[in-house]
Amino acid sequence: MPLDPSDATLRRQDAIVAWDTSLDGLEQTILFHSNQTNSLFEHFRDGEEREAPNTVATHGLTAEDALQHIDSRLKRLEDIELILHNTRIALQGLRNTSTVLSPVGRLPPEIISYIIALGDQDDVEVRRQRKASRDLDDADDADEDEVPDDELPDDEPPHFPTLVSHVCKRWRRIALDTAMLWTRITFREGPPYEKVSEWVRRSRNCELEVKIDAEAGPTKLDELNNMETALKIVKPHAGRINSLSIRTAYMSDLMHVVAYFSDSIAMPLRYLSLAVDEVDGNLLDSVELAEHQDLLARTLSGVVWISLKRVALPYDSQAFRGLESLKLSGLNIEGETPSYIEIHNMLLHSPRLKSLDIESVDVADMDEVPDPRLVPVHLPELEDFVVTQLELQVLIFLFSIVDAPNLELIRLRELDQATDTSDVTRYLSKFFDRLDPTALKRLRITDCTYEDSDYILMLSAAPSLEDLYFNGCDGVTDRLLWWLKGKKSPSCPKLRQLSFNSCSNLGTEPLKKLVKARHDAGNRFETLTIKYCPLDLSTRDWLEPKVGRLVWEEDEDDEDEDDEGEETDMTDIDEVDAVMDEDME
């Protein structure tokens, strides 16, 4: 029979009254015991004469018997004190851990739900920042496929709402009833995908973020029947999907997914990512999509974030208008690559673009030089600009049309310098001249064959640079390091993080001089990273105390040789400094 809450309140009050009464009685007993203890001093006070033989007759108890009795009672008193001590510890623990007594336990469910939601948002942001940091380094170190946001290392904490739901029964009930906590739908376990079904149910009417990765091993989504099982879970809720990420091994699998949604309610998509890993397969071209034009028109009209890898959509569609983020990758099959006019129009109709990433994309109808009629597109909100594995003319084209004065990050990867560098240098110079010199904070260059003069040109336009990264760049020479050091002051005074990875021409003397100048000026590097460069261990030992943090890695085969290295005399560096200053002039 359910208990009446009022009865429970009365019983709780009775318990408090009884506890107070017992505590008051305990206090009175202790005071009485203390007074009786004081009276013992009247009978056993120090300084009295030695007891006479008639002590028993006089006092009724010998001193020896009294001593034995007091010792036995002291032991009992210690036991009582231990009981009181344990009782106090237990009460303190109850006061600190009880969900009933805790102030948070008195908060309404709506407030706790809101607090949990804020914690979940913070958790998502932290995870994305970690992923972005890993992706930045991984992409610069190796050409890796994009990793979904949910694919985190084993040491990452579990899903935040799941953790919260295990705190106590009340919190679990509140967490399970907070629909917004269960909207990130990712297939991470194998069929029948019961966990996904449960999360979709908990999300009720909230918008959903759906990620279907057929390449994730445990999901077994690469099997057609399992893929259909997953799609059956998601399809009834198509009208709530605002973010959709699909990655398959083959184009036919992706076409199967597109066809499956063709007769569903239009998705209110704002974020779309389509990726196919089959390197030698055909693109998902506009001919194959012709029968799904209605679906595209209904679905892509509100997209602001789009990422395509080996997937070609009609480039004149509404999907490429009003974008905030655009990533195109692996579009290099003739007939399905965008033309330079189409790319120009994409940018022209996306004035609020914040991120632009172009990787291994050929541009159709590309002439020897950019069309002079195409004026640069002003993109005042563009913050991240990434170009990877582009042909020379495509690169020149992008440098000529992108006008992004407020860029914070530029990443150049796997770009080959032409034999005749005049065109590249000219357009590169114009591109960096259009930048706000106080905006660019991070420049990361990987496997590019530029000359040191090109790097100096870039850095000259970025005096506020904070993070500079080179990987596999032979153009990192002594001349570049001497330029960074500057004559009277450093060329990039706000530079905090400097990284060299596999730079074969990195010189010991100018690097030491650069680090020493920054250290002596009280403006040392916060992080200096050196990996697989031709420097010996003595250089490492010399650098370590002069930077905030030194990250050092080297090939194991070179360790023995590095141990034999000798420390460079700084007086020799001073002489080289003078020579280099003359050369720079």
mmCIF file with all atom_site columns, C-alpha atoms in Angstrom, residues 370-441:
data_model
loop_
_atom_site.group_PDB
_atom_site.id
_atom_site.type_symbol
_atom_site.label_atom_id
_atom_site.label_alt_id
_atom_site.label_comp_id
_atom_site.label_asym_id
_atom_site.label_entity_id
_atom_site.label_seq_id
_atom_site.pdbx_PDB_ins_code
_atom_site.Cartn_x
_atom_site.Cartn_y
_atom_site.Cartn_z
_atom_site.occupancy
_atom_site.B_iso_or_equiv
_atom_site.pdbx_formal_charge
_atom_site.auth_seq_id
_atom_site.auth_comp_id
_atom_site.auth_asym_id
_atom_site.auth_atom_id
_atom_site.pdbx_PDB_model_num
ATOM 1  C CA . PRO A 1 370 ? 42.309 32.570 -63.698 1.00 0.00 ? 370 PRO A CA 1
ATOM 2  C CA . ASP A 1 371 ? 39.644 34.430 -65.598 1.00 0.00 ? 371 ASP A CA 1
ATOM 3  C CA . PRO A 1 372 ? 40.351 38.134 -64.964 1.00 0.00 ? 372 PRO A CA 1
ATOM 4  C CA . ARG A 1 373 ? 36.612 38.787 -64.968 1.00 0.00 ? 373 ARG A CA 1
ATOM 5  C CA . LEU A 1 374 ? 36.246 36.816 -61.720 1.00 0.00 ? 374 LEU A CA 1
ATOM 6  C CA . VAL A 1 375 ? 36.823 39.358 -59.005 1.00 0.00 ? 375 VAL A CA 1
ATOM 7  C CA . PRO A 1 376 ? 37.823 38.136 -55.511 1.00 0.00 ? 376 PRO A CA 1
ATOM 8  C CA . VAL A 1 377 ? 34.879 37.096 -53.341 1.00 0.00 ? 377 VAL A CA 1
ATOM 9  C CA . HIS A 1 378 ? 34.786 38.965 -50.040 1.00 0.00 ? 378 HIS A CA 1
ATOM 10 C CA . LEU A 1 379 ? 34.254 36.519 -47.170 1.00 0.00 ? 379 LEU A CA 1
ATOM 11 C CA . PRO A 1 380 ? 34.496 38.605 -43.984 1.00 0.00 ? 380 PRO A CA 1
ATOM 12 C CA . GLU A 1 381 ? 33.525 35.742 -41.637 1.00 0.00 ? 381 GLU A CA 1
ATOM 13 C CA . LEU A 1 382 ? 35.840 33.072 -43.078 1.00 0.00 ? 382 LEU A CA 1
ATOM 14 C CA . GLU A 1 383 ? 38.088 31.843 -40.251 1.00 0.00 ? 383 GLU A CA 1
ATOM 15 C CA . ASP A 1 384 ? 39.506 28.489 -41.470 1.00 0.00 ? 384 ASP A CA 1
ATOM 16 C CA . PHE A 1 385 ? 40.952 27.927 -44.940 1.00 0.00 ? 385 PHE A CA 1
ATOM 17 C CA . VAL A 1 386 ? 42.392 24.504 -45.822 1.00 0.00 ? 386 VAL A CA 1
ATOM 18 C CA . VAL A 1 387 ? 43.795 23.436 -49.198 1.00 0.00 ? 387 VAL A CA 1
ATOM 19 C CA . THR A 1 388 ? 45.210 19.957 -49.839 1.00 0.00 ? 388 THR A CA 1
ATOM 20 C CA . GLN A 1 389 ? 46.604 18.140 -52.873 1.00 0.00 ? 389 GLN A CA 1
ATOM 21 C CA . LEU A 1 390 ? 45.583 20.675 -55.480 1.00 0.00 ? 390 LEU A CA 1
ATOM 22 C CA . GLU A 1 391 ? 46.944 21.164 -58.969 1.00 0.00 ? 391 GLU A CA 1
ATOM 23 C CA . LEU A 1 392 ? 48.897 24.348 -59.492 1.00 0.00 ? 392 LEU A CA 1
ATOM 24 C CA . GLN A 1 393 ? 46.232 26.149 -61.527 1.00 0.00 ? 393 GLN A CA 1
ATOM 25 C CA . VAL A 1 394 ? 43.497 25.237 -59.038 1.00 0.00 ? 394 VAL A CA 1
ATOM 26 C CA . LEU A 1 395 ? 45.617 26.583 -56.206 1.00 0.00 ? 395 LEU A CA 1
ATOM 27 C CA . ILE A 1 396 ? 46.306 29.820 -58.083 1.00 0.00 ? 396 ILE A CA 1
ATOM 28 C CA . PHE A 1 397 ? 42.583 30.114 -58.818 1.00 0.00 ? 397 PHE A CA 1
ATOM 29 C CA . LEU A 1 398 ? 41.649 29.816 -55.133 1.00 0.00 ? 398 LEU A CA 1
ATOM 30 C CA . PHE A 1 399 ? 44.359 32.251 -54.055 1.00 0.00 ? 399 PHE A CA 1
ATOM 31 C CA . SER A 1 400 ? 43.034 34.728 -56.617 1.00 0.00 ? 400 SER A CA 1
ATOM 32 C CA . ILE A 1 401 ? 39.314 34.641 -55.697 1.00 0.00 ? 401 ILE A CA 1
ATOM 33 C CA . VAL A 1 402 ? 39.296 34.190 -51.909 1.00 0.00 ? 402 VAL A CA 1
ATOM 34 C CA . ASP A 1 403 ? 39.288 37.500 -50.084 1.00 0.00 ? 403 ASP A CA 1
ATOM 35 C CA . ALA A 1 404 ? 39.141 36.611 -46.383 1.00 0.00 ? 404 ALA A CA 1
ATOM 36 C CA . PRO A 1 405 ? 40.690 39.385 -44.296 1.00 0.00 ? 405 PRO A CA 1
ATOM 37 C CA . ASN A 1 406 ? 39.756 37.801 -40.955 1.00 0.00 ? 406 ASN A CA 1
ATOM 38 C CA . LEU A 1 407 ? 41.272 34.343 -41.434 1.00 0.00 ? 407 LEU A CA 1
ATOM 39 C CA . GLU A 1 408 ? 42.498 32.788 -38.187 1.00 0.00 ? 408 GLU A CA 1
ATOM 40 C CA . LEU A 1 409 ? 43.774 29.445 -39.526 1.00 0.00 ? 409 LEU A CA 1
ATOM 41 C CA . ILE A 1 410 ? 45.408 28.587 -42.852 1.00 0.00 ? 410 ILE A CA 1
ATOM 42 C CA . ARG A 1 411 ? 46.432 25.004 -43.522 1.00 0.00 ? 411 ARG A CA 1
ATOM 43 C CA . LEU A 1 412 ? 48.395 24.120 -46.653 1.00 0.00 ? 412 LEU A CA 1
ATOM 44 C CA . ARG A 1 413 ? 48.978 20.425 -47.290 1.00 0.00 ? 413 ARG A CA 1
ATOM 45 C CA . GLU A 1 414 ? 50.759 18.467 -50.000 1.00 0.00 ? 414 GLU A CA 1
ATOM 46 C CA . LEU A 1 415 ? 51.175 21.331 -52.440 1.00 0.00 ? 415 LEU A CA 1
ATOM 47 C CA . ASP A 1 416 ? 53.880 21.148 -55.083 1.00 0.00 ? 416 ASP A CA 1
ATOM 48 C CA . GLN A 1 417 ? 55.690 24.241 -56.183 1.00 0.00 ? 417 GLN A CA 1
ATOM 49 C CA . ALA A 1 418 ? 56.037 24.687 -59.941 1.00 0.00 ? 418 ALA A CA 1
ATOM 50 C CA . THR A 1 419 ? 59.347 25.051 -61.738 1.00 0.00 ? 419 THR A CA 1
ATOM 51 C CA . ASP A 1 420 ? 58.372 28.575 -62.657 1.00 0.00 ? 420 ASP A CA 1
ATOM 52 C CA . THR A 1 421 ? 57.345 30.045 -59.318 1.00 0.00 ? 421 THR A CA 1
ATOM 53 C CA . SER A 1 422 ? 56.517 33.561 -60.489 1.00 0.00 ? 422 SER A CA 1
ATOM 54 C CA . ASP A 1 423 ? 52.747 33.007 -60.910 1.00 0.00 ? 423 ASP A CA 1
ATOM 55 C CA . VAL A 1 424 ? 52.350 31.210 -57.600 1.00 0.00 ? 424 VAL A CA 1
ATOM 56 C CA . THR A 1 425 ? 54.361 33.806 -55.730 1.00 0.00 ? 425 THR A CA 1
ATOM 57 C CA . ARG A 1 426 ? 52.382 36.649 -57.298 1.00 0.00 ? 426 ARG A CA 1
ATOM 58 C CA . TYR A 1 427 ? 48.975 35.234 -56.372 1.00 0.00 ? 427 TYR A CA 1
ATOM 59 C CA . LEU A 1 428 ? 50.235 34.041 -53.003 1.00 0.00 ? 428 LEU A CA 1
ATOM 60 C CA . SER A 1 429 ? 51.455 37.541 -52.260 1.00 0.00 ? 429 SER A CA 1
ATOM 61 C CA . LYS A 1 430 ? 48.126 39.096 -53.271 1.00 0.00 ? 430 LYS A CA 1
ATOM 62 C CA . PHE A 1 431 ? 46.222 36.585 -51.149 1.00 0.00 ? 431 PHE A CA 1
ATOM 63 C CA . PHE A 1 432 ? 48.215 37.316 -47.992 1.00 0.00 ? 432 PHE A CA 1
ATOM 64 C CA . ASP A 1 433 ? 48.173 41.050 -48.678 1.00 0.00 ? 433 ASP A CA 1
ATOM 65 C CA . ARG A 1 434 ? 44.370 40.924 -48.411 1.00 0.00 ? 434 ARG A CA 1
ATOM 66 C CA . LEU A 1 435 ? 44.594 39.543 -44.854 1.00 0.00 ? 435 LEU A CA 1
ATOM 67 C CA . ASP A 1 436 ? 44.151 41.652 -41.773 1.00 0.00 ? 436 ASP A CA 1
ATOM 68 C CA . PRO A 1 437 ? 47.648 41.428 -40.231 1.00 0.00 ? 437 PRO A CA 1
ATOM 69 C CA . THR A 1 438 ? 46.156 41.069 -36.738 1.00 0.00 ? 438 THR A CA 1
ATOM 70 C CA . ALA A 1 439 ? 43.744 38.252 -37.621 1.00 0.00 ? 439 ALA A CA 1
ATOM 71 C CA . LEU A 1 440 ? 45.839 35.237 -38.667 1.00 0.00 ? 440 LEU A CA 1
ATOM 72 C CA . LYS A 1 441 ? 46.738 33.190 -35.564 1.00 0.00 ? 441 LYS A CA 1
#
